[in-house]
PDB file of C-alpha atoms and ligand atoms in Angstrom:
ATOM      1  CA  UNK B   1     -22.758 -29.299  15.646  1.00  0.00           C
ATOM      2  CA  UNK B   2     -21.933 -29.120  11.864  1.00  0.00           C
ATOM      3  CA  UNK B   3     -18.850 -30.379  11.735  1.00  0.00           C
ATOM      4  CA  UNK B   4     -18.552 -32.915  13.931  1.00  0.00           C
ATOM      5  CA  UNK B   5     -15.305 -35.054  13.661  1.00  0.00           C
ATOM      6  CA  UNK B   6     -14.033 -33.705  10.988  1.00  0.00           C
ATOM      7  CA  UNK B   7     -10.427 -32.686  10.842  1.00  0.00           C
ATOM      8  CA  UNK B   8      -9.472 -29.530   9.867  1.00  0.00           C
ATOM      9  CA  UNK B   9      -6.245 -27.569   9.514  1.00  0.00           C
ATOM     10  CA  UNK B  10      -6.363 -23.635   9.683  1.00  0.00           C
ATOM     11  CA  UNK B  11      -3.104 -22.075   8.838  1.00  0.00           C
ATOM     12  CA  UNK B  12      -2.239 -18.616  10.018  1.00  0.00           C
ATOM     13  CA  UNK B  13      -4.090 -19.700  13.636  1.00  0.00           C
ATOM     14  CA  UNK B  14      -2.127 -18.030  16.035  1.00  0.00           C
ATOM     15  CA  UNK B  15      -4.097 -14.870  16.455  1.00  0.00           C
ATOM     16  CA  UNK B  16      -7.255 -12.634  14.758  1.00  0.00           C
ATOM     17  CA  UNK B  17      -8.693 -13.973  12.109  1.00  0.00           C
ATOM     18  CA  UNK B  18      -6.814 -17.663  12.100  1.00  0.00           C
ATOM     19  CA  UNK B  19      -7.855 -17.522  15.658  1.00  0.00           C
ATOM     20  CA  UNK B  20     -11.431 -17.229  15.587  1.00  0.00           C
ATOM     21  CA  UNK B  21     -11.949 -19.586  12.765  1.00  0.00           C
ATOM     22  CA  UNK B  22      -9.934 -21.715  14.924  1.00  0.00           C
ATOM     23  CA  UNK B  23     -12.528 -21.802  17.740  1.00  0.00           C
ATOM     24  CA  UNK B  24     -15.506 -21.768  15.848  1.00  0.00           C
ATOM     25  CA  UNK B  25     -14.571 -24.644  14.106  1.00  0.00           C
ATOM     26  CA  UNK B  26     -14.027 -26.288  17.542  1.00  0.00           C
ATOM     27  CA  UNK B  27     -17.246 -25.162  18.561  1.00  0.00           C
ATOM     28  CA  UNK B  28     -19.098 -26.987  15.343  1.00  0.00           C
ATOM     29  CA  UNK B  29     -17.019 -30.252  17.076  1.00  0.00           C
ATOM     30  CA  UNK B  30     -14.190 -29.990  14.204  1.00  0.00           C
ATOM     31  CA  UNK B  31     -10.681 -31.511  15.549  1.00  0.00           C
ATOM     32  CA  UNK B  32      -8.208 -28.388  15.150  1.00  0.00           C
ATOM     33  CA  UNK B  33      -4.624 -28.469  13.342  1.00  0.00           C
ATOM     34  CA  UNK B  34      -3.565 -24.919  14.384  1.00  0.00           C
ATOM     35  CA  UNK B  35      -0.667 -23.737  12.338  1.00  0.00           C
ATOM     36  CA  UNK B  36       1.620 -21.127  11.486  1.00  0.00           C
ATOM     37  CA  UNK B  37       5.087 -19.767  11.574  1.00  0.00           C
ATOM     38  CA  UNK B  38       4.103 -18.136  15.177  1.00  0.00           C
ATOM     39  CA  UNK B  39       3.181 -19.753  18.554  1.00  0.00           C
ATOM     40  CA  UNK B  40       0.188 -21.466  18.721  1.00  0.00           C
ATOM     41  CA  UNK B  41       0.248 -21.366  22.248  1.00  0.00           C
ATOM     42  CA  UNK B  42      -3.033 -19.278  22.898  1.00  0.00           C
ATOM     43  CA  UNK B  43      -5.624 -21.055  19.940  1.00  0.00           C
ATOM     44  CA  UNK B  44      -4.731 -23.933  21.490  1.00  0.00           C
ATOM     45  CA  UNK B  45      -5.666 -23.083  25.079  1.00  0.00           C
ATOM     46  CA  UNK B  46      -8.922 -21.340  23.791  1.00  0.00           C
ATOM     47  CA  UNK B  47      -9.977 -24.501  21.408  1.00  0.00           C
ATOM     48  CA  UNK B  48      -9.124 -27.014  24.157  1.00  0.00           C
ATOM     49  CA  UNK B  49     -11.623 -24.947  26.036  1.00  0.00           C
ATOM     50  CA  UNK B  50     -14.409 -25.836  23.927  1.00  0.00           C
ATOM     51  CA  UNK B  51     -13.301 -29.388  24.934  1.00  0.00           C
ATOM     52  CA  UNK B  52     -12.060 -30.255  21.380  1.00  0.00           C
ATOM     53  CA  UNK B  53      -8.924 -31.894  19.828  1.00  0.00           C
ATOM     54  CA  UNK B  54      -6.428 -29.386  19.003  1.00  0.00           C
ATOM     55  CA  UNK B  55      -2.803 -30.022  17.488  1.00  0.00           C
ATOM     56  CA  UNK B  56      -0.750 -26.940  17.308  1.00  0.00           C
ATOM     57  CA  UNK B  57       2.241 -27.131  13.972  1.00  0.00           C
ATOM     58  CA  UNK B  58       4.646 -24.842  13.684  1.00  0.00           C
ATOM     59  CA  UNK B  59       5.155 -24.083   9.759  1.00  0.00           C
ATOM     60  CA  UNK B  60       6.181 -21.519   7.099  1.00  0.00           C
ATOM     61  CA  UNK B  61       3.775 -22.320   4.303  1.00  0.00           C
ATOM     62  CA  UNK B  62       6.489 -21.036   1.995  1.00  0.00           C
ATOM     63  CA  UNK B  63       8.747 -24.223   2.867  1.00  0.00           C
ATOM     64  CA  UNK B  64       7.272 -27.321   0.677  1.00  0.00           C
ATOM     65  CA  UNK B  65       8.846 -29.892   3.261  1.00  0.00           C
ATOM     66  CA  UNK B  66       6.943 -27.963   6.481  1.00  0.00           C
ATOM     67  CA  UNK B  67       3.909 -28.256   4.439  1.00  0.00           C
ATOM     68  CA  UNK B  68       4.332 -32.100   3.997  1.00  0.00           C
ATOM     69  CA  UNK B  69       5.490 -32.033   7.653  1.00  0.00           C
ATOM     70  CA  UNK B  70       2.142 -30.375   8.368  1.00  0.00           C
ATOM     71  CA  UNK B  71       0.236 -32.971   6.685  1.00  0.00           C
ATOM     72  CA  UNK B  72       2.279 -35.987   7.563  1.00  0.00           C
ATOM     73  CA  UNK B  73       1.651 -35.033  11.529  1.00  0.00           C
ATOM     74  CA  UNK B  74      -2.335 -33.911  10.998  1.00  0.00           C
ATOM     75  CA  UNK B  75      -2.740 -37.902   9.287  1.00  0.00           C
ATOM     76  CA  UNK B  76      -0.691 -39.297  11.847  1.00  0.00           C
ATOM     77  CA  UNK B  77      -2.592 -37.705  14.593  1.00  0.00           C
ATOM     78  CA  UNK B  78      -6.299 -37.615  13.528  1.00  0.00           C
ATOM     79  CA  UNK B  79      -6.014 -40.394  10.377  1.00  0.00           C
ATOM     80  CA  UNK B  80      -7.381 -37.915   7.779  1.00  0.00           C
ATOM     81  CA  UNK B  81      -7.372 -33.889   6.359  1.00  0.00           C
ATOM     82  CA  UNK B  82     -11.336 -33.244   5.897  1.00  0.00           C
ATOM     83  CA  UNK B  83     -10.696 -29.395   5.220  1.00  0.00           C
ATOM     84  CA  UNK B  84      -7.605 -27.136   4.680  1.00  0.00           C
ATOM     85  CA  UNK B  85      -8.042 -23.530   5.686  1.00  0.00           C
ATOM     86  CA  UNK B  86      -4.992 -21.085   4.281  1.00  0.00           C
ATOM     87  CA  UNK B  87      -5.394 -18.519   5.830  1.00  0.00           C
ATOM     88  CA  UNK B  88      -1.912 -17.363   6.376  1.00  0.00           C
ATOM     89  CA  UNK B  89      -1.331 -14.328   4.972  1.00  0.00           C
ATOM     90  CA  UNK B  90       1.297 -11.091   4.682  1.00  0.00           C
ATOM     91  CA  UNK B  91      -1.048  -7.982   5.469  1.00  0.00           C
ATOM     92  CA  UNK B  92       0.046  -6.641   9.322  1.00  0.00           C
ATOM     93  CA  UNK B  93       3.216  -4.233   8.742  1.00  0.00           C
ATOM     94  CA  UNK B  94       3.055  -3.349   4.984  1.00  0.00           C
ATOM     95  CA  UNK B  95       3.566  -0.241   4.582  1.00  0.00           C
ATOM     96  CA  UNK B  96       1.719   1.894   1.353  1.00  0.00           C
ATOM     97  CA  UNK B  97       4.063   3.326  -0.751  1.00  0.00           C
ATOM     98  CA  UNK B  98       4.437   5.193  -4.736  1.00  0.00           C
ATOM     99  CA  UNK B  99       4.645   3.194  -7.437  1.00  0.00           C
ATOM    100  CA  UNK B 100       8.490   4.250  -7.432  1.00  0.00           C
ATOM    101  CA  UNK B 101       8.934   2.864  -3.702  1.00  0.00           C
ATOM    102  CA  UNK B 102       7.135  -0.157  -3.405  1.00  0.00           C
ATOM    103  CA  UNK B 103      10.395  -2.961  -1.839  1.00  0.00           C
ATOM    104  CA  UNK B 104      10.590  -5.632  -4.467  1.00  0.00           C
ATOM    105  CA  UNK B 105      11.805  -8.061  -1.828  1.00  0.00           C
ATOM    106  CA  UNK B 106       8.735  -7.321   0.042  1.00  0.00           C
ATOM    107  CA  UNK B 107       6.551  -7.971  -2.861  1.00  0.00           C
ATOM    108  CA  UNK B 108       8.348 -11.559  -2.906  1.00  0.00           C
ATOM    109  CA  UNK B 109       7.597 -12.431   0.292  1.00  0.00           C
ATOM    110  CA  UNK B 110       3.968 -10.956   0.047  1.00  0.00           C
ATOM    111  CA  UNK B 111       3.948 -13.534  -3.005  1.00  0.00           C
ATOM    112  CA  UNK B 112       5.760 -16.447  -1.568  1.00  0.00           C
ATOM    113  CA  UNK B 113       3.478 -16.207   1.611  1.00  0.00           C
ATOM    114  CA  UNK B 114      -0.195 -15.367   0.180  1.00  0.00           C
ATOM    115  CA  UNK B 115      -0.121 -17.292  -3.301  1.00  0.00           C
ATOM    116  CA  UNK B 116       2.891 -19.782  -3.025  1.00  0.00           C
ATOM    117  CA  UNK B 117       2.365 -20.643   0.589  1.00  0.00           C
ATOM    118  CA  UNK B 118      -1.592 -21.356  -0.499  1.00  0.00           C
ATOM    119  CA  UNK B 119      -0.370 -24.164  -3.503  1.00  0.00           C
ATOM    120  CA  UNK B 120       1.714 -25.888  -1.354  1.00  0.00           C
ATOM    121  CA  UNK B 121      -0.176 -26.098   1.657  1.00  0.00           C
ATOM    122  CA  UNK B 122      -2.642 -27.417  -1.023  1.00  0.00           C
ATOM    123  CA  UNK B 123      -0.546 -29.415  -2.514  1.00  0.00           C
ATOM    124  CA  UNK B 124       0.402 -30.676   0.556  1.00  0.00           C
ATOM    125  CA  UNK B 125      -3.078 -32.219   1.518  1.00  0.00           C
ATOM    126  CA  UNK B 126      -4.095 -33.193  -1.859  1.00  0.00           C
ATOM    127  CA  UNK B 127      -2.830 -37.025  -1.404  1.00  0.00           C
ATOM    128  CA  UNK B 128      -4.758 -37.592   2.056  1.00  0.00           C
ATOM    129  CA  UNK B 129      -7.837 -35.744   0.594  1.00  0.00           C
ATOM    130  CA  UNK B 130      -8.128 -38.065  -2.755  1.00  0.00           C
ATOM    131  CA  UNK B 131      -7.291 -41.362  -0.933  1.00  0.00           C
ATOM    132  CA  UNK B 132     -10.079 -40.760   1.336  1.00  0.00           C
ATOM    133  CA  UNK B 133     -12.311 -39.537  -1.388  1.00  0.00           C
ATOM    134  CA  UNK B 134     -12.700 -35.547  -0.850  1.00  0.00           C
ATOM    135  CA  UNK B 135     -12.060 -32.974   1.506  1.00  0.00           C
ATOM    136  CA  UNK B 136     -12.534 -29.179   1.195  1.00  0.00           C
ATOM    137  CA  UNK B 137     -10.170 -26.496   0.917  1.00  0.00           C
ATOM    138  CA  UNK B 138     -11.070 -22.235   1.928  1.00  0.00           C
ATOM    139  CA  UNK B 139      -8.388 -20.031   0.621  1.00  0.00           C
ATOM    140  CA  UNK B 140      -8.565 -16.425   2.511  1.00  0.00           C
ATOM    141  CA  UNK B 141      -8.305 -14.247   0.046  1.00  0.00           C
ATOM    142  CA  UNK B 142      -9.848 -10.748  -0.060  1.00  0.00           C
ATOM    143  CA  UNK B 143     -12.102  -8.137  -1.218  1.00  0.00           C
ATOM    144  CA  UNK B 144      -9.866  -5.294  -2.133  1.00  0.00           C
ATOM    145  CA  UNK B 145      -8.923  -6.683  -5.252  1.00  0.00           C
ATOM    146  CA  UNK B 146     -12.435  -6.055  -6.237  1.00  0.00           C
ATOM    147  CA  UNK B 147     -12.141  -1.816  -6.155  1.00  0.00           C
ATOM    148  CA  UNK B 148      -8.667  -2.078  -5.485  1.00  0.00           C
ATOM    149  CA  UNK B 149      -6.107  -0.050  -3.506  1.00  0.00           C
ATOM    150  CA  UNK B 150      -2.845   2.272  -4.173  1.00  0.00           C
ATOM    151  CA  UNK B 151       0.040   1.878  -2.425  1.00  0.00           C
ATOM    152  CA  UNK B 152       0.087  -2.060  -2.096  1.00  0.00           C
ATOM    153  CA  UNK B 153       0.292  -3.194  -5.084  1.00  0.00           C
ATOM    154  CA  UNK B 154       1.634  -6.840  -3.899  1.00  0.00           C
ATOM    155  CA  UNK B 155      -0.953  -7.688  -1.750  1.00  0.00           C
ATOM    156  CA  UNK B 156      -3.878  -6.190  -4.109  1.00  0.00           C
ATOM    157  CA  UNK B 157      -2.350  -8.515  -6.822  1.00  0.00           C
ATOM    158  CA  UNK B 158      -1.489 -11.134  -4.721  1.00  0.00           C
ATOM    159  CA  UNK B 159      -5.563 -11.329  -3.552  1.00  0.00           C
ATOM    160  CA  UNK B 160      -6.495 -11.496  -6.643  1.00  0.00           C
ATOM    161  CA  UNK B 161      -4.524 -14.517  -7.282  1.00  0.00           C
ATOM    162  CA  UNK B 162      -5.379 -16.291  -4.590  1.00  0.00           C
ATOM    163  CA  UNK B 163      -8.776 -16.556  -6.432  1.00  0.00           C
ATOM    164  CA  UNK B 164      -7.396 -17.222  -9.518  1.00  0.00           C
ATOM    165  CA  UNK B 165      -5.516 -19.867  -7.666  1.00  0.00           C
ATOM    166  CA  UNK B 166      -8.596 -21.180  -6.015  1.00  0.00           C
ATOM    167  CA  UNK B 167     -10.662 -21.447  -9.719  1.00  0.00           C
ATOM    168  CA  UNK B 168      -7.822 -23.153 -10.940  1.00  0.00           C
ATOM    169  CA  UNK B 169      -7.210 -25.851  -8.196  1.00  0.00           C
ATOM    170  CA  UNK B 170     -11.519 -26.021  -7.994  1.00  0.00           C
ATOM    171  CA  UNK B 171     -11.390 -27.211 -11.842  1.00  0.00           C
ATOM    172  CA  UNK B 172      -8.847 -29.601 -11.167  1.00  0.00           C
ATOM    173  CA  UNK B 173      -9.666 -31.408  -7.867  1.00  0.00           C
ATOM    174  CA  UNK B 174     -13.583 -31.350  -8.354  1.00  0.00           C
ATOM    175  CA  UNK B 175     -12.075 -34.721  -9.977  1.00  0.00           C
ATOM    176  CA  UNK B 176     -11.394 -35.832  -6.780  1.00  0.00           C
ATOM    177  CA  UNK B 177     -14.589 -34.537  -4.843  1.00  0.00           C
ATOM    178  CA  UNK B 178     -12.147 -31.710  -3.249  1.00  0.00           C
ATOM    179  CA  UNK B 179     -13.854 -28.444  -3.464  1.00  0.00           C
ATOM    180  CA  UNK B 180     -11.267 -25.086  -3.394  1.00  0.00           C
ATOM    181  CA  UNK B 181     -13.334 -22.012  -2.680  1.00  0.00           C
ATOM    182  CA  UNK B 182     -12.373 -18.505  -1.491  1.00  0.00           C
ATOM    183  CA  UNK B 183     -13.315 -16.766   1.225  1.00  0.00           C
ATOM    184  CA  UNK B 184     -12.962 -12.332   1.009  1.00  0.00           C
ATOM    185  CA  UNK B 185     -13.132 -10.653   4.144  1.00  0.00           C
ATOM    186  CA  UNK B 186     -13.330  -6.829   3.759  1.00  0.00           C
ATOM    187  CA  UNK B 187     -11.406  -4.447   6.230  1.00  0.00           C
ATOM    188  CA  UNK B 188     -11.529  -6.427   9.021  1.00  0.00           C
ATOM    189  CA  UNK B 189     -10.618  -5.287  12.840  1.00  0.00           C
ATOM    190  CA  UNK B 190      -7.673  -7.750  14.016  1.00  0.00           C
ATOM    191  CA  UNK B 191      -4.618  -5.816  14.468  1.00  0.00           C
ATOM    192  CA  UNK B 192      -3.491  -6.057  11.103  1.00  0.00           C
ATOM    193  CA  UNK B 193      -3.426  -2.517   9.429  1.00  0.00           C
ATOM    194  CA  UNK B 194      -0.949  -1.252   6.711  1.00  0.00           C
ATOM    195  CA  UNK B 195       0.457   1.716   7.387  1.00  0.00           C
ATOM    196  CA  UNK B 196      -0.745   4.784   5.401  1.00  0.00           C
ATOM    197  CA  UNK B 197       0.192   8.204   6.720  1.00  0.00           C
ATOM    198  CA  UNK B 198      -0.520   6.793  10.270  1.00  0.00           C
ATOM    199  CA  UNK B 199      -4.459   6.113   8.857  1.00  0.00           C
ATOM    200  CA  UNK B 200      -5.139   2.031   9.234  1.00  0.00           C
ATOM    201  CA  UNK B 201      -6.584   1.457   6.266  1.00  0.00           C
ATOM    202  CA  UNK B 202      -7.452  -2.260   7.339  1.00  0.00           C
ATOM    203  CA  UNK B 203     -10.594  -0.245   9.756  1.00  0.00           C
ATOM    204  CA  UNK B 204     -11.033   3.138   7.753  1.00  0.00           C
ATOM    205  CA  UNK B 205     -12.190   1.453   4.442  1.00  0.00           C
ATOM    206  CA  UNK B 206     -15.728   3.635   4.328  1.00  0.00           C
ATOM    207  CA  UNK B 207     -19.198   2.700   1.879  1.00  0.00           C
ATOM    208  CA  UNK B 208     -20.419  -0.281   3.902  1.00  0.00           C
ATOM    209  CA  UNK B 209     -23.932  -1.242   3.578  1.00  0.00           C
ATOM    210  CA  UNK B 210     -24.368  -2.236   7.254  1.00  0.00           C
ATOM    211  CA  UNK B 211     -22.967   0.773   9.148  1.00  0.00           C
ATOM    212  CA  UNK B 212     -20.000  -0.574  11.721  1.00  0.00           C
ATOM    213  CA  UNK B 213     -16.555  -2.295  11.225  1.00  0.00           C
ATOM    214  CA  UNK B 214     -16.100  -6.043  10.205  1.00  0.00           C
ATOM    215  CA  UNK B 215     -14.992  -8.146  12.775  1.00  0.00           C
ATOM    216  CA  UNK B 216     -13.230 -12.012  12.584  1.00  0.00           C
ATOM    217  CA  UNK B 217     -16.373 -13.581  14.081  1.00  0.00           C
ATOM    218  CA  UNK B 218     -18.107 -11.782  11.251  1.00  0.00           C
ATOM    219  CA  UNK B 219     -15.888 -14.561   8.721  1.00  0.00           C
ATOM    220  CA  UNK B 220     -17.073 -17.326  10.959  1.00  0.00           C
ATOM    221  CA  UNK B 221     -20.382 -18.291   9.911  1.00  0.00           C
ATOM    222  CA  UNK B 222     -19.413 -18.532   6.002  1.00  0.00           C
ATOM    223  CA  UNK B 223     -16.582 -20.614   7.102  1.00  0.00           C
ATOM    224  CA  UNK B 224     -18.487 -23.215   8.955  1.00  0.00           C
ATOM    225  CA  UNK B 225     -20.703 -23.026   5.832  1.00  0.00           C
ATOM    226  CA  UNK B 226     -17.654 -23.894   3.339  1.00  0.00           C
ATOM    227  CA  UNK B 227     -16.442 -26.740   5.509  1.00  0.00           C
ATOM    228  CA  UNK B 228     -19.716 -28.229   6.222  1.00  0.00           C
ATOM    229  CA  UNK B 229     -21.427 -31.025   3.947  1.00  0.00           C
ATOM    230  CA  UNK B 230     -23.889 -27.918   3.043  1.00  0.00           C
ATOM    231  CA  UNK B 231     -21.375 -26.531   0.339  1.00  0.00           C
ATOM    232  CA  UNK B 232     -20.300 -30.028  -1.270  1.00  0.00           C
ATOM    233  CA  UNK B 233     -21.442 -28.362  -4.474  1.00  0.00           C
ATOM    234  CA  UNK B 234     -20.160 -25.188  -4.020  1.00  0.00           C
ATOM    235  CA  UNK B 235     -16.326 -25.230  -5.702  1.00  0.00           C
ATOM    236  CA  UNK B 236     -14.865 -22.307  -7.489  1.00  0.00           C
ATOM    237  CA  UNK B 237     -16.286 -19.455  -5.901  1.00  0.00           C
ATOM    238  CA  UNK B 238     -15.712 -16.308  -4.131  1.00  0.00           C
ATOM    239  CA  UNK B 239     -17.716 -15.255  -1.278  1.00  0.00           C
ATOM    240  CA  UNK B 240     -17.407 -11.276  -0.285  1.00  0.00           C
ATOM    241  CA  UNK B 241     -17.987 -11.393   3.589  1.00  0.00           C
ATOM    242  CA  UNK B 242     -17.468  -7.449   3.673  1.00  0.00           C
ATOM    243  CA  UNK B 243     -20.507  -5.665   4.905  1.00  0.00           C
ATOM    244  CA  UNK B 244     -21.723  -4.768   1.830  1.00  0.00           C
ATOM    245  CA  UNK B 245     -18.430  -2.550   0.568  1.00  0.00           C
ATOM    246  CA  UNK B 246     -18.331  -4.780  -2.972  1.00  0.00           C
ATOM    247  CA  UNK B 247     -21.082  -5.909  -3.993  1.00  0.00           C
ATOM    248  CA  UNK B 248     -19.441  -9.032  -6.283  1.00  0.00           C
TER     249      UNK B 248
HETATM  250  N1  NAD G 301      -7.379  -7.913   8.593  1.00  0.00           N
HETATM  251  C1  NAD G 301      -7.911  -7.556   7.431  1.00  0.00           C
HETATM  252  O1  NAD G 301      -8.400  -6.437   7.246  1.00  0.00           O
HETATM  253  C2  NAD G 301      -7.947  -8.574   6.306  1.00  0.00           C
HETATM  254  C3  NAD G 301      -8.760  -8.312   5.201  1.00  0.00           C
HETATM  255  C4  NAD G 301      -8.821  -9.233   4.167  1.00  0.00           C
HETATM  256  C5  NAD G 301      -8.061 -10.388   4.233  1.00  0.00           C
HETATM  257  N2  NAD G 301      -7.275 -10.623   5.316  1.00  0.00           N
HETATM  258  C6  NAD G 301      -6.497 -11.854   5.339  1.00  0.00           C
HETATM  259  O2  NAD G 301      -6.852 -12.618   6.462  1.00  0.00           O
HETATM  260  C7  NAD G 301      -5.769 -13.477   6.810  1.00  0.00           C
HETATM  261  C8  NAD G 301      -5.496 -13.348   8.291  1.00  0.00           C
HETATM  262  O3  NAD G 301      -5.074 -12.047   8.542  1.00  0.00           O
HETATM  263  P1  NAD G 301      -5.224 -11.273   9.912  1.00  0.00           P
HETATM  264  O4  NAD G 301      -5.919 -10.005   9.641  1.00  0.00           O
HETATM  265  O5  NAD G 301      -5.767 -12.173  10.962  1.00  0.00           O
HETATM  266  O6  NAD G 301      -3.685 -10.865  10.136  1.00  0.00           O
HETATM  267  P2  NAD G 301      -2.452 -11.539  10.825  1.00  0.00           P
HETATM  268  O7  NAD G 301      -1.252 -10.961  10.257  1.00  0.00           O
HETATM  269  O8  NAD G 301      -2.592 -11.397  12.256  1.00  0.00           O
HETATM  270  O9  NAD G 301      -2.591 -13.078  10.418  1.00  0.00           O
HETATM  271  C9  NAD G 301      -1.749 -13.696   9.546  1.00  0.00           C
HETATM  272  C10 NAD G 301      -1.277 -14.989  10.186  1.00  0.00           C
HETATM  273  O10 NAD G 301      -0.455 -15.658   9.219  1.00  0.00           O
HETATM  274  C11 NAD G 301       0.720 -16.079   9.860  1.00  0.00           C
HETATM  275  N3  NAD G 301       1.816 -16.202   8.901  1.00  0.00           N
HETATM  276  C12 NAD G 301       2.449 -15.204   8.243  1.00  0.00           C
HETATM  277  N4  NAD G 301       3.424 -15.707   7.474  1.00  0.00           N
HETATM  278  C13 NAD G 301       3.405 -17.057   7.633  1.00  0.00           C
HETATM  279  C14 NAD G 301       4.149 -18.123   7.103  1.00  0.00           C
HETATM  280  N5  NAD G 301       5.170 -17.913   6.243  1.00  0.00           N
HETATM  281  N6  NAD G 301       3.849 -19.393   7.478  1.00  0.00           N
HETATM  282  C15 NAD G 301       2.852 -19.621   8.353  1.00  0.00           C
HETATM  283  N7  NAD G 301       2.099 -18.648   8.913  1.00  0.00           N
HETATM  284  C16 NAD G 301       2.367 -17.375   8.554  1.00  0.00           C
HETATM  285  C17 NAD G 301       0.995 -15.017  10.918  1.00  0.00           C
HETATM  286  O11 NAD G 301       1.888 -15.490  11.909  1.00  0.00           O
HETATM  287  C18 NAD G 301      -0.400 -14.725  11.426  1.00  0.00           C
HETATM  288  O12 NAD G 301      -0.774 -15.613  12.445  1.00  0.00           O
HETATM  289  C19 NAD G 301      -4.608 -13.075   5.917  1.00  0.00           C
HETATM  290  O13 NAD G 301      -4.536 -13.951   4.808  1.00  0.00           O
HETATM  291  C20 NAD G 301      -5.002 -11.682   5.464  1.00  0.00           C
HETATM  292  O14 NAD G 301      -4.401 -11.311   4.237  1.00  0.00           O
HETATM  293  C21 NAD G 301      -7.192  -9.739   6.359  1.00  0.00           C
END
């Protein structure tokens, strides 16, 4: 097991992607803050079947105190914050529009969740992580920045920051032995799809090298690989887990 003992918070857990780094993480012996604005109730039940620690949080990353709630409860439970996982993210439901169209209170909230809700949870950690001398933090960010996409402007943009986010916060808390890196799936199958004329485009995104869809076990491995001691000098970066769509 590769992460043995280490305690690790993934937000966005309650279902697809959040979910199955969730378990995997349990299944490399990581104890298992599960947390979002939805129930936990099912991660929970499928990481305490791996026979691992689980605490399930309920918590809007956009709201600073949740975020110090989130951290305040993971110390108080497990003693430290080895890795931070946001994953949390505003893609399920958007809906493609013109230019002309696009709701600016929906590109707030596509903000506020996906870049703001990243620097706070972030934020949030940062004291545990430097008193006990490092800790790791995987941003979800994603590929479609890299060719981008019309009709969702917000959450093309707000990708792209989370990298820019992730650079910034590598530079500063290398400091502190925390590494920041960001993790880009590609069109992955998990229920999330924007609405385009009816066409997900979350599963019709075409050109991969290997020919079938992405999957959230596909984002597992990588994870496991960010978290673990194996990446301690690996900040900064960007890793395309995609099938081969852009080749960054
Ligand atoms: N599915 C894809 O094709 C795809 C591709 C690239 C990147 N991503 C990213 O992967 C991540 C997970 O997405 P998913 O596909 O599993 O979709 P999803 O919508 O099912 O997951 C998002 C999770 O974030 C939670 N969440 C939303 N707002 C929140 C808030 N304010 N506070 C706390 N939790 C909140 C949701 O409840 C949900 O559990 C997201 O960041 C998404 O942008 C998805």
């Amino acid at each position: 097991m590769r992460l043995e003992g280490k305690v690790i918070i993934v937000t966005g857990a309650s279902r697809y992607i959040g979910q199955a780094m969730a378990v995997r993480l349990a299944q490399e012996g990581a104890k298992v803050v599960a947390a979002d604005i939805r129930d936990c109730a099912e991660t929970v039940e499928l990481v305490q079947a791996q026979s691992a620690d689980v605490l399930s949080i309920q918590v809007d990353v956009t709201d600073e105190a949740q975020t110090l709630e989130m951290a305040r409860k993971t110390v108080e439970r497990f003693g430290r914050i080895d890795c931070l996982v946001n994953n949390a993210g505003i893609y399920d439901g958007l809906i493609s529009k013109p230019i002309l169209d696009v709701d600016m209170e929906v590109w707030d909230q596509v903000f506020r969740v996906n870049v703001k809700g990243i620097f706070l949870c972030s934020r949030a950690v940062f004291p545990a992580m430097k008193e006990q001398g490092g800790g790791k933090i995987i941003n979800t960010g994603s590929a479609i920045w890299l060719s981008g996409s019309a009709g969702i402007p917000h959450y093309v943009a707000s990708k792209a920051a989370v990298t820019g986010l992730s650079r910034t916060l590598a530079k500063e808390l290398g400091l502190y032995n925390i590494t920041v890196n960001t993790l880009a799936p590609g069109g992955t199958r998990s229920g999330a799809v924007v609405n385009r004329d009816d066409a997900p485009i979350s599963i019709a995104q075409a050109g991969r090298a290997i020919d079938r869809l992405e999957v959230p076990d596909d984002l597992v491995g990588t994870l496991v690989f960010l978290a673990s001691d194996d990446s301690s000098f690996i900040t900064g970066q960007m890793i395309v887990v995609d099938g081969g769509v852009s080749l960054h």
